[in-house]
Amino acid sequence: MFFFRLLSRLPLPVLYLFSDLLYLIARYVISYRKNVIDENLRYAFPDKTPEERKKIRNKFYRNFTDAFFAETIKMLTISEKELKQRFQVINQHMVDDPVRNGKSSLMMAGHVFNWEMAILGVALNTEVTAETVYLKLNNVFFNKLMLAIRTHFGGIMTEKSTFRRSMITMRNTPRIVHLAADQRPPVSDTRYTREFMNRPALFFEGGEILAKKMDLPVFFGTMSKIKRGHYRFEFSPLAAPPYADHAPHSITDEFCRRLEDNIRAQPDLYLWSHKRWRI
């Protein structure tokens, strides 16, 4: 951990030099998951030419190494001042207001770069308690490292397997609950299948079930990249109670529509190397 804290103290422009090297290795040397990326892009953007999809893939490699190495490592020790300069949160008050009034808020977003920075950005900008549900990493050290990064500004991290127990306290302890709602669920889990970026995909529906069961408002987080190391994260209402007249899967379907719009606006920011569509 000491080594990563020391590395994190370097200015981000210096960390980007290491990221540049990793980008060259990922793109030209090992062609990191190139077949997976190309297949995903071919289905997602059938109207684009091979050359246009190649440009998206190459920009993805750049965003991937920047986000997973330079920016995430920097989040371990970044100052409040620098994070606020680099990460704008728009409409945070929308998500905070229900919590102030005694009701939890659900925040749903996808794996659009840099979602790790979003966890810190929301924790820093909110005036209420923020909790993020995460999947535990198999590697003990890196799981500990990521928890240290994600809780740098006081956000609460709850592992998915224990989240059901924490739900019991939501009525008495209102808070923001952040869900990365585009995770691919295991086949053994309760799941919903629908078209996503032109292919069938599985979705968790924990957010929808929780919102409808407890009459919670739901908000979507749209991620935009302004320039290297600078992002904009904007909240907008996705669904609100009462839900008596809502069709089944209504919240999940609307989340998917919003996420597809976010992806199409800046396609190189999505995690195309993920084997998302294998069902």
PDB file of C-alpha atoms in Angstrom:
ATOM      1  CA  MET A   1       0.000   0.000   0.000  1.00  0.00           C
ATOM      2  CA  PHE A   2       2.899   2.364   0.787  1.00  0.00           C
ATOM      3  CA  PHE A   3       4.188   2.073  -2.789  1.00  0.00           C
ATOM      4  CA  PHE A   4       0.808   3.054  -4.260  1.00  0.00           C
ATOM      5  CA  ARG A   5       0.463   5.986  -1.847  1.00  0.00           C
ATOM      6  CA  LEU A   6       3.910   7.168  -2.887  1.00  0.00           C
ATOM      7  CA  LEU A   7       3.013   6.754  -6.569  1.00  0.00           C
ATOM      8  CA  SER A   8      -0.256   8.612  -5.990  1.00  0.00           C
ATOM      9  CA  ARG A   9       1.641  11.658  -4.724  1.00  0.00           C
ATOM     10  CA  LEU A  10       3.029  12.232  -8.215  1.00  0.00           C
ATOM     11  CA  PRO A  11       1.235  14.925 -10.245  1.00  0.00           C
ATOM     12  CA  LEU A  12      -1.345  13.522 -12.628  1.00  0.00           C
ATOM     13  CA  PRO A  13       0.585  14.735 -15.734  1.00  0.00           C
ATOM     14  CA  VAL A  14       3.505  12.561 -14.568  1.00  0.00           C
ATOM     15  CA  LEU A  15       1.231   9.574 -13.997  1.00  0.00           C
ATOM     16  CA  TYR A  16      -0.080  10.074 -17.531  1.00  0.00           C
ATOM     17  CA  LEU A  17       3.441   9.379 -18.824  1.00  0.00           C
ATOM     18  CA  PHE A  18       3.188   5.875 -17.337  1.00  0.00           C
ATOM     19  CA  SER A  19      -0.316   5.621 -18.767  1.00  0.00           C
ATOM     20  CA  ASP A  20       1.022   6.518 -22.211  1.00  0.00           C
ATOM     21  CA  LEU A  21       3.412   3.569 -22.001  1.00  0.00           C
ATOM     22  CA  LEU A  22       0.635   1.225 -20.867  1.00  0.00           C
ATOM     23  CA  TYR A  23      -1.527   2.488 -23.743  1.00  0.00           C
ATOM     24  CA  LEU A  24       1.169   1.550 -26.270  1.00  0.00           C
ATOM     25  CA  ILE A  25       1.527  -1.891 -24.690  1.00  0.00           C
ATOM     26  CA  ALA A  26      -2.246  -2.488 -24.547  1.00  0.00           C
ATOM     27  CA  ARG A  27      -2.831  -1.330 -28.121  1.00  0.00           C
ATOM     28  CA  TYR A  28       0.252  -2.436 -30.056  1.00  0.00           C
ATOM     29  CA  VAL A  29       1.990  -5.156 -28.030  1.00  0.00           C
ATOM     30  CA  ILE A  30      -0.650  -7.351 -26.392  1.00  0.00           C
ATOM     31  CA  SER A  31      -3.772  -6.038 -28.211  1.00  0.00           C
ATOM     32  CA  TYR A  32      -5.661  -6.267 -24.916  1.00  0.00           C
ATOM     33  CA  ARG A  33      -8.978  -8.081 -25.487  1.00  0.00           C
ATOM     34  CA  LYS A  34      -9.015  -6.746 -29.040  1.00  0.00           C
ATOM     35  CA  ASN A  35     -11.376  -9.443 -30.305  1.00  0.00           C
ATOM     36  CA  VAL A  36     -13.859  -8.796 -27.500  1.00  0.00           C
ATOM     37  CA  ILE A  37     -13.751  -5.034 -28.081  1.00  0.00           C
ATOM     38  CA  ASP A  38     -14.129  -5.370 -31.852  1.00  0.00           C
ATOM     39  CA  GLU A  39     -17.048  -7.774 -31.508  1.00  0.00           C
ATOM     40  CA  ASN A  40     -18.832  -5.524 -29.017  1.00  0.00           C
ATOM     41  CA  LEU A  41     -18.346  -2.455 -31.201  1.00  0.00           C
ATOM     42  CA  ARG A  42     -19.483  -4.281 -34.340  1.00  0.00           C
ATOM     43  CA  TYR A  43     -22.816  -5.143 -32.734  1.00  0.00           C
ATOM     44  CA  ALA A  44     -23.221  -1.800 -30.959  1.00  0.00           C
ATOM     45  CA  PHE A  45     -22.489   0.339 -34.032  1.00  0.00           C
ATOM     46  CA  PRO A  46     -23.415  -1.626 -37.166  1.00  0.00           C
ATOM     47  CA  ASP A  47     -23.880   1.613 -39.128  1.00  0.00           C
ATOM     48  CA  LYS A  48     -20.320   2.769 -38.527  1.00  0.00           C
ATOM     49  CA  THR A  49     -17.512   1.830 -40.885  1.00  0.00           C
ATOM     50  CA  PRO A  50     -14.702  -0.490 -39.750  1.00  0.00           C
ATOM     51  CA  GLU A  51     -12.404   2.532 -39.691  1.00  0.00           C
ATOM     52  CA  GLU A  52     -14.795   4.475 -37.440  1.00  0.00           C
ATOM     53  CA  ARG A  53     -15.053   1.537 -35.050  1.00  0.00           C
ATOM     54  CA  LYS A  54     -11.266   1.215 -35.047  1.00  0.00           C
ATOM     55  CA  LYS A  55     -10.968   4.864 -33.958  1.00  0.00           C
ATOM     56  CA  ILE A  56     -13.376   4.201 -31.093  1.00  0.00           C
ATOM     57  CA  ARG A  57     -11.331   1.151 -30.068  1.00  0.00           C
ATOM     58  CA  ASN A  58      -8.066   3.083 -30.077  1.00  0.00           C
ATOM     59  CA  LYS A  59      -9.570   5.950 -28.061  1.00  0.00           C
ATOM     60  CA  PHE A  60     -10.968   3.351 -25.681  1.00  0.00           C
ATOM     61  CA  TYR A  61      -7.459   2.013 -25.037  1.00  0.00           C
ATOM     62  CA  ARG A  62      -6.350   5.536 -24.141  1.00  0.00           C
ATOM     63  CA  ASN A  63      -9.273   6.081 -21.774  1.00  0.00           C
ATOM     64  CA  PHE A  64      -8.846   2.611 -20.303  1.00  0.00           C
ATOM     65  CA  THR A  65      -5.201   3.062 -19.295  1.00  0.00           C
ATOM     66  CA  ASP A  66      -5.791   6.639 -18.108  1.00  0.00           C
ATOM     67  CA  ALA A  67      -8.745   5.645 -15.932  1.00  0.00           C
ATOM     68  CA  PHE A  68      -7.512   2.299 -14.599  1.00  0.00           C
ATOM     69  CA  PHE A  69      -3.974   3.454 -13.889  1.00  0.00           C
ATOM     70  CA  ALA A  70      -3.213   7.180 -13.705  1.00  0.00           C
ATOM     71  CA  GLU A  71      -6.539   8.598 -12.546  1.00  0.00           C
ATOM     72  CA  THR A  72      -7.531   5.799 -10.179  1.00  0.00           C
ATOM     73  CA  ILE A  73      -4.099   5.729  -8.512  1.00  0.00           C
ATOM     74  CA  LYS A  74      -4.250   9.516  -8.120  1.00  0.00           C
ATOM     75  CA  MET A  75      -7.610   9.200  -6.339  1.00  0.00           C
ATOM     76  CA  LEU A  76      -5.828   7.566  -3.376  1.00  0.00           C
ATOM     77  CA  THR A  77      -4.337  10.893  -2.236  1.00  0.00           C
ATOM     78  CA  ILE A  78      -5.965  13.579  -4.397  1.00  0.00           C
ATOM     79  CA  SER A  79      -6.887  16.794  -2.597  1.00  0.00           C
ATOM     80  CA  GLU A  80     -10.423  18.141  -2.382  1.00  0.00           C
ATOM     81  CA  LYS A  81      -9.360  21.196  -4.373  1.00  0.00           C
ATOM     82  CA  GLU A  82      -7.891  19.196  -7.260  1.00  0.00           C
ATOM     83  CA  LEU A  83     -10.816  16.784  -7.451  1.00  0.00           C
ATOM     84  CA  LYS A  84     -13.305  19.660  -7.597  1.00  0.00           C
ATOM     85  CA  GLN A  85     -11.268  21.197 -10.415  1.00  0.00           C
ATOM     86  CA  ARG A  86     -11.238  17.941 -12.356  1.00  0.00           C
ATOM     87  CA  PHE A  87     -14.684  16.526 -11.629  1.00  0.00           C
ATOM     88  CA  GLN A  88     -17.879  18.581 -11.904  1.00  0.00           C
ATOM     89  CA  VAL A  89     -21.038  17.218 -10.308  1.00  0.00           C
ATOM     90  CA  ILE A  90     -24.210  18.800 -11.688  1.00  0.00           C
ATOM     91  CA  ASN A  91     -27.562  18.696  -9.835  1.00  0.00           C
ATOM     92  CA  GLN A  92     -26.241  17.005  -6.699  1.00  0.00           C
ATOM     93  CA  HIS A  93     -29.041  18.756  -4.788  1.00  0.00           C
ATOM     94  CA  MET A  94     -31.627  16.661  -6.673  1.00  0.00           C
ATOM     95  CA  VAL A  95     -30.270  13.484  -5.118  1.00  0.00           C
ATOM     96  CA  ASP A  96     -29.620  15.049  -1.716  1.00  0.00           C
ATOM     97  CA  ASP A  97     -33.071  16.619  -1.227  1.00  0.00           C
ATOM     98  CA  PRO A  98     -35.058  13.379  -0.666  1.00  0.00           C
ATOM     99  CA  VAL A  99     -32.477  12.255   1.908  1.00  0.00           C
ATOM    100  CA  ARG A 100     -32.803  15.547   3.772  1.00  0.00           C
ATOM    101  CA  ASN A 101     -36.541  14.919   3.808  1.00  0.00           C
ATOM    102  CA  GLY A 102     -36.175  11.437   5.284  1.00  0.00           C
ATOM    103  CA  LYS A 103     -36.177   9.182   2.195  1.00  0.00           C
ATOM    104  CA  SER A 104     -33.242   7.436   0.540  1.00  0.00           C
ATOM    105  CA  SER A 105     -32.289   8.169  -3.085  1.00  0.00           C
ATOM    106  CA  LEU A 106     -31.136   5.614  -5.639  1.00  0.00           C
ATOM    107  CA  MET A 107     -28.442   6.685  -8.085  1.00  0.00           C
ATOM    108  CA  MET A 108     -27.961   4.468 -11.150  1.00  0.00           C
ATOM    109  CA  ALA A 109     -25.059   4.769 -13.578  1.00  0.00           C
ATOM    110  CA  GLY A 110     -23.034   2.598 -15.937  1.00  0.00           C
ATOM    111  CA  HIS A 111     -19.406   1.708 -16.490  1.00  0.00           C
ATOM    112  CA  VAL A 112     -18.526   4.903 -18.320  1.00  0.00           C
ATOM    113  CA  PHE A 113     -15.062   6.343 -17.616  1.00  0.00           C
ATOM    114  CA  ASN A 114     -14.205   7.441 -15.050  1.00  0.00           C
ATOM    115  CA  TRP A 115     -16.764   5.909 -12.723  1.00  0.00           C
ATOM    116  CA  GLU A 116     -14.199   5.522  -9.927  1.00  0.00           C
ATOM    117  CA  MET A 117     -13.762   9.283  -9.888  1.00  0.00           C
ATOM    118  CA  ALA A 118     -17.549   9.613  -9.739  1.00  0.00           C
ATOM    119  CA  ILE A 119     -17.664   7.677  -6.447  1.00  0.00           C
ATOM    120  CA  LEU A 120     -15.281  10.206  -4.889  1.00  0.00           C
ATOM    121  CA  GLY A 121     -16.871  13.181  -6.633  1.00  0.00           C
ATOM    122  CA  VAL A 122     -20.316  12.428  -5.261  1.00  0.00           C
ATOM    123  CA  ALA A 123     -18.975  11.691  -1.760  1.00  0.00           C
ATOM    124  CA  LEU A 124     -17.143  15.026  -1.808  1.00  0.00           C
ATOM    125  CA  ASN A 125     -20.039  17.093  -3.166  1.00  0.00           C
ATOM    126  CA  THR A 126     -22.956  15.599  -1.271  1.00  0.00           C
ATOM    127  CA  GLU A 127     -24.177  16.991   2.038  1.00  0.00           C
ATOM    128  CA  VAL A 128     -25.707  13.659   3.074  1.00  0.00           C
ATOM    129  CA  THR A 129     -24.494  10.072   3.478  1.00  0.00           C
ATOM    130  CA  ALA A 130     -23.528   8.287   0.243  1.00  0.00           C
ATOM    131  CA  GLU A 131     -23.238   4.500  -0.062  1.00  0.00           C
ATOM    132  CA  THR A 132     -21.911   2.555  -3.063  1.00  0.00           C
ATOM    133  CA  VAL A 133     -22.690  -1.110  -3.657  1.00  0.00           C
ATOM    134  CA  TYR A 134     -19.686  -2.964  -5.091  1.00  0.00           C
ATOM    135  CA  LEU A 135     -18.533  -6.425  -6.107  1.00  0.00           C
ATOM    136  CA  LYS A 136     -15.628  -7.695  -4.043  1.00  0.00           C
ATOM    137  CA  LEU A 137     -12.373  -8.340  -5.941  1.00  0.00           C
ATOM    138  CA  ASN A 138     -10.872 -11.808  -5.661  1.00  0.00           C
ATOM    139  CA  ASN A 139      -7.399 -10.425  -4.919  1.00  0.00           C
ATOM    140  CA  VAL A 140      -7.289  -9.426  -1.243  1.00  0.00           C
ATOM    141  CA  PHE A 141      -4.639  -6.725  -1.649  1.00  0.00           C
ATOM    142  CA  PHE A 142      -6.273  -4.985  -4.610  1.00  0.00           C
ATOM    143  CA  ASN A 143      -9.674  -5.203  -2.960  1.00  0.00           C
ATOM    144  CA  LYS A 144      -8.193  -3.389   0.056  1.00  0.00           C
ATOM    145  CA  LEU A 145      -6.520  -0.840  -2.224  1.00  0.00           C
ATOM    146  CA  MET A 146      -9.742  -0.080  -4.102  1.00  0.00           C
ATOM    147  CA  LEU A 147     -11.652   0.321  -0.840  1.00  0.00           C
ATOM    148  CA  ALA A 148      -9.040   2.820   0.347  1.00  0.00           C
ATOM    149  CA  ILE A 149      -9.404   4.763  -2.916  1.00  0.00           C
ATOM    150  CA  ARG A 150     -13.201   4.703  -2.944  1.00  0.00           C
ATOM    151  CA  THR A 151     -13.563   5.836   0.673  1.00  0.00           C
ATOM    152  CA  HIS A 152     -10.983   8.638   0.426  1.00  0.00           C
ATOM    153  CA  PHE A 153     -13.659  11.294   1.012  1.00  0.00           C
ATOM    154  CA  GLY A 154     -15.838   9.348   3.399  1.00  0.00           C
ATOM    155  CA  GLY A 155     -18.167   7.441   1.105  1.00  0.00           C
ATOM    156  CA  ILE A 156     -19.511   4.159   2.433  1.00  0.00           C
ATOM    157  CA  MET A 157     -18.779   0.986   0.467  1.00  0.00           C
ATOM    158  CA  THR A 158     -21.085  -2.031   0.895  1.00  0.00           C
ATOM    159  CA  GLU A 159     -20.311  -5.376  -0.694  1.00  0.00           C
ATOM    160  CA  LYS A 160     -23.193  -6.695  -2.790  1.00  0.00           C
ATOM    161  CA  SER A 161     -23.629  -9.855  -0.731  1.00  0.00           C
ATOM    162  CA  THR A 162     -24.192  -7.832   2.451  1.00  0.00           C
ATOM    163  CA  PHE A 163     -26.283  -5.068   0.903  1.00  0.00           C
ATOM    164  CA  ARG A 164     -29.572  -6.837   1.569  1.00  0.00           C
ATOM    165  CA  ARG A 165     -28.901  -6.610   5.292  1.00  0.00           C
ATOM    166  CA  SER A 166     -28.069  -2.907   5.062  1.00  0.00           C
ATOM    167  CA  MET A 167     -31.362  -2.277   3.239  1.00  0.00           C
ATOM    168  CA  ILE A 168     -33.168  -2.929   6.522  1.00  0.00           C
ATOM    169  CA  THR A 169     -31.720   0.287   7.958  1.00  0.00           C
ATOM    170  CA  MET A 170     -32.680   2.488   4.996  1.00  0.00           C
ATOM    171  CA  ARG A 171     -35.972   3.651   6.486  1.00  0.00           C
ATOM    172  CA  ASN A 172     -34.279   4.796   9.690  1.00  0.00           C
ATOM    173  CA  THR A 173     -31.038   6.009   8.103  1.00  0.00           C
ATOM    174  CA  PRO A 174     -31.835   7.632   4.734  1.00  0.00           C
ATOM    175  CA  ARG A 175     -28.922   7.912   2.324  1.00  0.00           C
ATOM    176  CA  ILE A 176     -27.888   7.962  -1.322  1.00  0.00           C
ATOM    177  CA  VAL A 177     -27.341   4.458  -2.693  1.00  0.00           C
ATOM    178  CA  HIS A 178     -25.148   4.294  -5.797  1.00  0.00           C
ATOM    179  CA  LEU A 179     -25.654   1.284  -8.080  1.00  0.00           C
ATOM    180  CA  ALA A 180     -23.543   0.394 -11.122  1.00  0.00           C
ATOM    181  CA  ALA A 181     -26.616  -1.077 -12.772  1.00  0.00           C
ATOM    182  CA  ASP A 182     -24.999  -2.487 -15.919  1.00  0.00           C
ATOM    183  CA  GLN A 183     -23.052  -5.254 -14.183  1.00  0.00           C
ATOM    184  CA  ARG A 184     -23.505  -8.642 -15.860  1.00  0.00           C
ATOM    185  CA  PRO A 185     -25.194 -10.872 -13.259  1.00  0.00           C
ATOM    186  CA  PRO A 186     -24.240 -14.527 -12.801  1.00  0.00           C
ATOM    187  CA  VAL A 187     -26.626 -16.945 -14.465  1.00  0.00           C
ATOM    188  CA  SER A 188     -27.604 -18.207 -11.007  1.00  0.00           C
ATOM    189  CA  ASP A 189     -28.915 -14.768  -9.946  1.00  0.00           C
ATOM    190  CA  THR A 190     -32.364 -13.387 -10.548  1.00  0.00           C
ATOM    191  CA  ARG A 191     -32.008 -11.468 -13.783  1.00  0.00           C
ATOM    192  CA  TYR A 192     -33.804  -9.723 -16.612  1.00  0.00           C
ATOM    193  CA  THR A 193     -32.936 -10.074 -20.299  1.00  0.00           C
ATOM    194  CA  ARG A 194     -33.430  -7.219 -22.747  1.00  0.00           C
ATOM    195  CA  GLU A 195     -31.803  -5.639 -25.790  1.00  0.00           C
ATOM    196  CA  PHE A 196     -28.866  -3.399 -24.943  1.00  0.00           C
ATOM    197  CA  MET A 197     -26.778  -1.795 -27.677  1.00  0.00           C
ATOM    198  CA  ASN A 198     -28.384  -4.129 -30.244  1.00  0.00           C
ATOM    199  CA  ARG A 199     -27.765  -7.399 -28.380  1.00  0.00           C
ATOM    200  CA  PRO A 200     -29.562  -9.352 -25.642  1.00  0.00           C
ATOM    201  CA  ALA A 201     -28.027  -8.669 -22.242  1.00  0.00           C
ATOM    202  CA  LEU A 202     -28.704  -9.689 -18.648  1.00  0.00           C
ATOM    203  CA  PHE A 203     -29.400  -7.120 -15.938  1.00  0.00           C
ATOM    204  CA  PHE A 204     -29.653  -7.097 -12.180  1.00  0.00           C
ATOM    205  CA  GLU A 205     -32.969  -5.614 -11.086  1.00  0.00           C
ATOM    206  CA  GLY A 206     -32.066  -4.945  -7.478  1.00  0.00           C
ATOM    207  CA  GLY A 207     -32.461  -1.206  -8.031  1.00  0.00           C
ATOM    208  CA  GLU A 208     -35.904  -1.555  -9.542  1.00  0.00           C
ATOM    209  CA  ILE A 209     -37.082  -3.945  -6.831  1.00  0.00           C
ATOM    210  CA  LEU A 210     -35.737  -1.707  -4.077  1.00  0.00           C
ATOM    211  CA  ALA A 211     -37.225   1.478  -5.548  1.00  0.00           C
ATOM    212  CA  LYS A 212     -40.675   0.002  -6.043  1.00  0.00           C
ATOM    213  CA  LYS A 213     -40.748  -1.830  -2.711  1.00  0.00           C
ATOM    214  CA  MET A 214     -39.721   1.230  -0.687  1.00  0.00           C
ATOM    215  CA  ASP A 215     -41.124   4.001  -2.939  1.00  0.00           C
ATOM    216  CA  LEU A 216     -37.709   5.555  -3.540  1.00  0.00           C
ATOM    217  CA  PRO A 217     -36.853   8.160  -6.189  1.00  0.00           C
ATOM    218  CA  VAL A 218     -34.291   7.081  -8.784  1.00  0.00           C
ATOM    219  CA  PHE A 219     -31.728   9.279 -10.537  1.00  0.00           C
ATOM    220  CA  PHE A 220     -29.444   8.656 -13.499  1.00  0.00           C
ATOM    221  CA  GLY A 221     -25.844   9.848 -13.663  1.00  0.00           C
ATOM    222  CA  THR A 222     -24.609  10.902 -17.120  1.00  0.00           C
ATOM    223  CA  MET A 223     -20.834  10.943 -17.522  1.00  0.00           C
ATOM    224  CA  SER A 224     -19.017  13.206 -19.982  1.00  0.00           C
ATOM    225  CA  LYS A 225     -15.319  13.702 -20.573  1.00  0.00           C
ATOM    226  CA  ILE A 226     -14.369  17.347 -21.072  1.00  0.00           C
ATOM    227  CA  LYS A 227     -10.676  16.733 -21.703  1.00  0.00           C
ATOM    228  CA  ARG A 228      -7.956  14.475 -20.353  1.00  0.00           C
ATOM    229  CA  GLY A 229      -8.405  14.206 -16.586  1.00  0.00           C
ATOM    230  CA  HIS A 230     -11.540  16.381 -16.505  1.00  0.00           C
ATOM    231  CA  TYR A 231     -15.101  15.026 -16.304  1.00  0.00           C
ATOM    232  CA  ARG A 232     -18.682  16.151 -15.870  1.00  0.00           C
ATOM    233  CA  PHE A 233     -21.274  14.037 -14.035  1.00  0.00           C
ATOM    234  CA  GLU A 234     -24.884  15.199 -14.284  1.00  0.00           C
ATOM    235  CA  PHE A 235     -27.856  13.858 -12.350  1.00  0.00           C
ATOM    236  CA  SER A 236     -31.351  13.755 -13.816  1.00  0.00           C
ATOM    237  CA  PRO A 237     -34.582  12.171 -12.503  1.00  0.00           C
ATOM    238  CA  LEU A 238     -35.111   8.659 -13.846  1.00  0.00           C
ATOM    239  CA  ALA A 239     -38.210   7.498 -11.933  1.00  0.00           C
ATOM    240  CA  ALA A 240     -40.290   8.619  -8.980  1.00  0.00           C
ATOM    241  CA  PRO A 241     -43.034   7.083  -6.836  1.00  0.00           C
ATOM    242  CA  PRO A 242     -45.817   6.177  -6.762  1.00  0.00           C
ATOM    243  CA  TYR A 243     -45.056   3.111  -8.866  1.00  0.00           C
ATOM    244  CA  ALA A 244     -48.486   1.434  -8.804  1.00  0.00           C
ATOM    245  CA  ASP A 245     -49.062   2.159 -12.510  1.00  0.00           C
ATOM    246  CA  HIS A 246     -45.520   1.334 -13.647  1.00  0.00           C
ATOM    247  CA  ALA A 247     -45.034  -1.644 -15.944  1.00  0.00           C
ATOM    248  CA  PRO A 248     -42.666  -4.454 -14.917  1.00  0.00           C
ATOM    249  CA  HIS A 249     -39.013  -3.576 -15.659  1.00  0.00           C
ATOM    250  CA  SER A 250     -39.917   0.094 -16.208  1.00  0.00           C
ATOM    251  CA  ILE A 251     -36.993   1.452 -14.187  1.00  0.00           C
ATOM    252  CA  THR A 252     -34.458  -0.965 -15.679  1.00  0.00           C
ATOM    253  CA  ASP A 253     -35.684  -0.228 -19.205  1.00  0.00           C
ATOM    254  CA  GLU A 254     -35.397   3.526 -18.675  1.00  0.00           C
ATOM    255  CA  PHE A 255     -31.933   3.091 -17.179  1.00  0.00           C
ATOM    256  CA  CYS A 256     -30.861   1.165 -20.295  1.00  0.00           C
ATOM    257  CA  ARG A 257     -32.213   3.878 -22.600  1.00  0.00           C
ATOM    258  CA  ARG A 258     -30.350   6.583 -20.683  1.00  0.00           C
ATOM    259  CA  LEU A 259     -27.130   4.585 -20.622  1.00  0.00           C
ATOM    260  CA  GLU A 260     -27.327   3.906 -24.372  1.00  0.00           C
ATOM    261  CA  ASP A 261     -27.660   7.664 -24.950  1.00  0.00           C
ATOM    262  CA  ASN A 262     -24.640   8.286 -22.721  1.00  0.00           C
ATOM    263  CA  ILE A 263     -22.606   5.670 -24.605  1.00  0.00           C
ATOM    264  CA  ARG A 264     -23.543   6.961 -28.062  1.00  0.00           C
ATOM    265  CA  ALA A 265     -22.583  10.520 -27.088  1.00  0.00           C
ATOM    266  CA  GLN A 266     -18.983   9.438 -26.278  1.00  0.00           C
ATOM    267  CA  PRO A 267     -18.612   5.768 -27.237  1.00  0.00           C
ATOM    268  CA  ASP A 268     -14.904   5.534 -26.397  1.00  0.00           C
ATOM    269  CA  LEU A 269     -15.724   6.030 -22.687  1.00  0.00           C
ATOM    270  CA  TYR A 270     -17.601   2.739 -22.240  1.00  0.00           C
ATOM    271  CA  LEU A 271     -15.980  -0.473 -20.969  1.00  0.00           C
ATOM    272  CA  TRP A 272     -15.966  -2.371 -24.260  1.00  0.00           C
ATOM    273  CA  SER A 273     -13.393  -4.896 -23.030  1.00  0.00           C
ATOM    274  CA  HIS A 274     -15.971  -6.321 -20.621  1.00  0.00           C
ATOM    275  CA  LYS A 275     -17.644  -9.555 -21.792  1.00  0.00           C
ATOM    276  CA  ARG A 276     -20.965  -7.898 -21.071  1.00  0.00           C
ATOM    277  CA  TRP A 277     -23.142  -9.633 -23.634  1.00  0.00           C
ATOM    278  CA  ARG A 278     -22.351 -13.289 -22.922  1.00  0.00           C
ATOM    279  CA  ILE A 279     -25.543 -14.826 -21.587  1.00  0.00           C
TER     280      ILE A 279
END
